[in-house]
XYZ file of C-alpha atoms in Angstrom:
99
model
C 133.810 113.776 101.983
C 130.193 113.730 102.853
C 128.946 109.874 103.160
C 125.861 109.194 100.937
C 124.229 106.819 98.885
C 121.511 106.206 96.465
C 119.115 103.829 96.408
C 115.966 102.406 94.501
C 112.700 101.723 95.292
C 109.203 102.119 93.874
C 110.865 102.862 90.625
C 112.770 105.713 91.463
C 115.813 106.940 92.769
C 116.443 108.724 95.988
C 119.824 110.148 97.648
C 120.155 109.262 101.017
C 122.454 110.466 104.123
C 121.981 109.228 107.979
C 119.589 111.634 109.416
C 117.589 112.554 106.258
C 113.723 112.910 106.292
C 112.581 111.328 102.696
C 109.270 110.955 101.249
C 109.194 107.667 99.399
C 106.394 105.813 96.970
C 103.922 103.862 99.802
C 105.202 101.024 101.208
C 103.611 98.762 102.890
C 105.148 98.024 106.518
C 105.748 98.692 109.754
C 108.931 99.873 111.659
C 112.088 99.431 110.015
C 112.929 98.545 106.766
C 116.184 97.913 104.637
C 116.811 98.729 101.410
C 119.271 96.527 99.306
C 118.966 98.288 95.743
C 121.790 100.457 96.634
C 123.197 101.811 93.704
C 125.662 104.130 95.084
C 127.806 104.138 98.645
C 130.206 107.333 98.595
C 132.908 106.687 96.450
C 132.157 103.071 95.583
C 129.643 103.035 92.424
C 127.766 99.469 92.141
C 127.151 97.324 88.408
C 124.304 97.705 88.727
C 123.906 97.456 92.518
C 127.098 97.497 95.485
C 126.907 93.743 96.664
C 126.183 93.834 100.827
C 125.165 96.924 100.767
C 122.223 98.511 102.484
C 120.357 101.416 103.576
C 118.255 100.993 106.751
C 115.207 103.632 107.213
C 112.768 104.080 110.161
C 109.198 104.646 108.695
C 107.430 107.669 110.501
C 104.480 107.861 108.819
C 101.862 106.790 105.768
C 100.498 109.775 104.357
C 99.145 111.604 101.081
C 100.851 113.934 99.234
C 99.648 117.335 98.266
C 96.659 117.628 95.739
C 98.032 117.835 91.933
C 95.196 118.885 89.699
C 95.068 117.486 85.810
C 93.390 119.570 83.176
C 92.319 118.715 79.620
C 90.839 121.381 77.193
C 89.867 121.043 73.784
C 89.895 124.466 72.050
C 87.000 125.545 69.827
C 84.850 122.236 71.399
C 83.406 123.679 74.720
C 85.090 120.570 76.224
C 86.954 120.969 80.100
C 87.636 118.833 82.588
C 89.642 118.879 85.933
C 90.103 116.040 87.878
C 92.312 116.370 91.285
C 94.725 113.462 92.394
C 96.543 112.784 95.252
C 99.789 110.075 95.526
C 99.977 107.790 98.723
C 103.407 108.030 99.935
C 105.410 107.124 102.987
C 107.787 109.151 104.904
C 110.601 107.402 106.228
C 114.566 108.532 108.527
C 117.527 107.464 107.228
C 119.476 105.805 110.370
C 122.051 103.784 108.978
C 124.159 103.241 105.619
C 125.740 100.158 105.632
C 128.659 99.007 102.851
């Protein structure tokens, strides 16, 4: 049985295991950080969340992710545009999974 759990943040969901590499919505600190939305340890499935449990992350770096381009057309009304975006997001190690 692989140990695992999932966790919230930023509005989304990410799956977690001690050593993982995850790229996360931007937070904004330093260091360590602990996450206590844990919504899943294992076997043990929270209601919503497992009480005392926690997933601790080292943050390596504050980055941008790659360049998504949005483009609108209107057919038949000479009308294009393409505008180019690019999400802020923060890459973080997995070192511990407590509960």
């Amino acid at each position: 049985m692989e140990n695992y759990a999932i966790f919230q943040t930023g509005g989304k969901q990410y799956r977690a295991k001690v050593g993982d590499t995850i790229k996360i919505e931007k937070l904004k600190a330093e260091g360590k950080v602990e996450f206590d939305q844990v919504l899943m340890v294992g076997d043990k499935v929270g209601d919503p969340i497992v009480k005392g449990a926690k997933v601790v992350c080292e943050i390596l770096e504050q980055k941008r992710a790659d360049k998504i381009l949005v483009f609108k057309k209107k057919r038949r009304q000479n009308y294009r545009r393409t505008r180019g975006h690019r999400q802020h997001i923060t890459v973080v190690k997995i070192t511990e999974i407590k509960g």
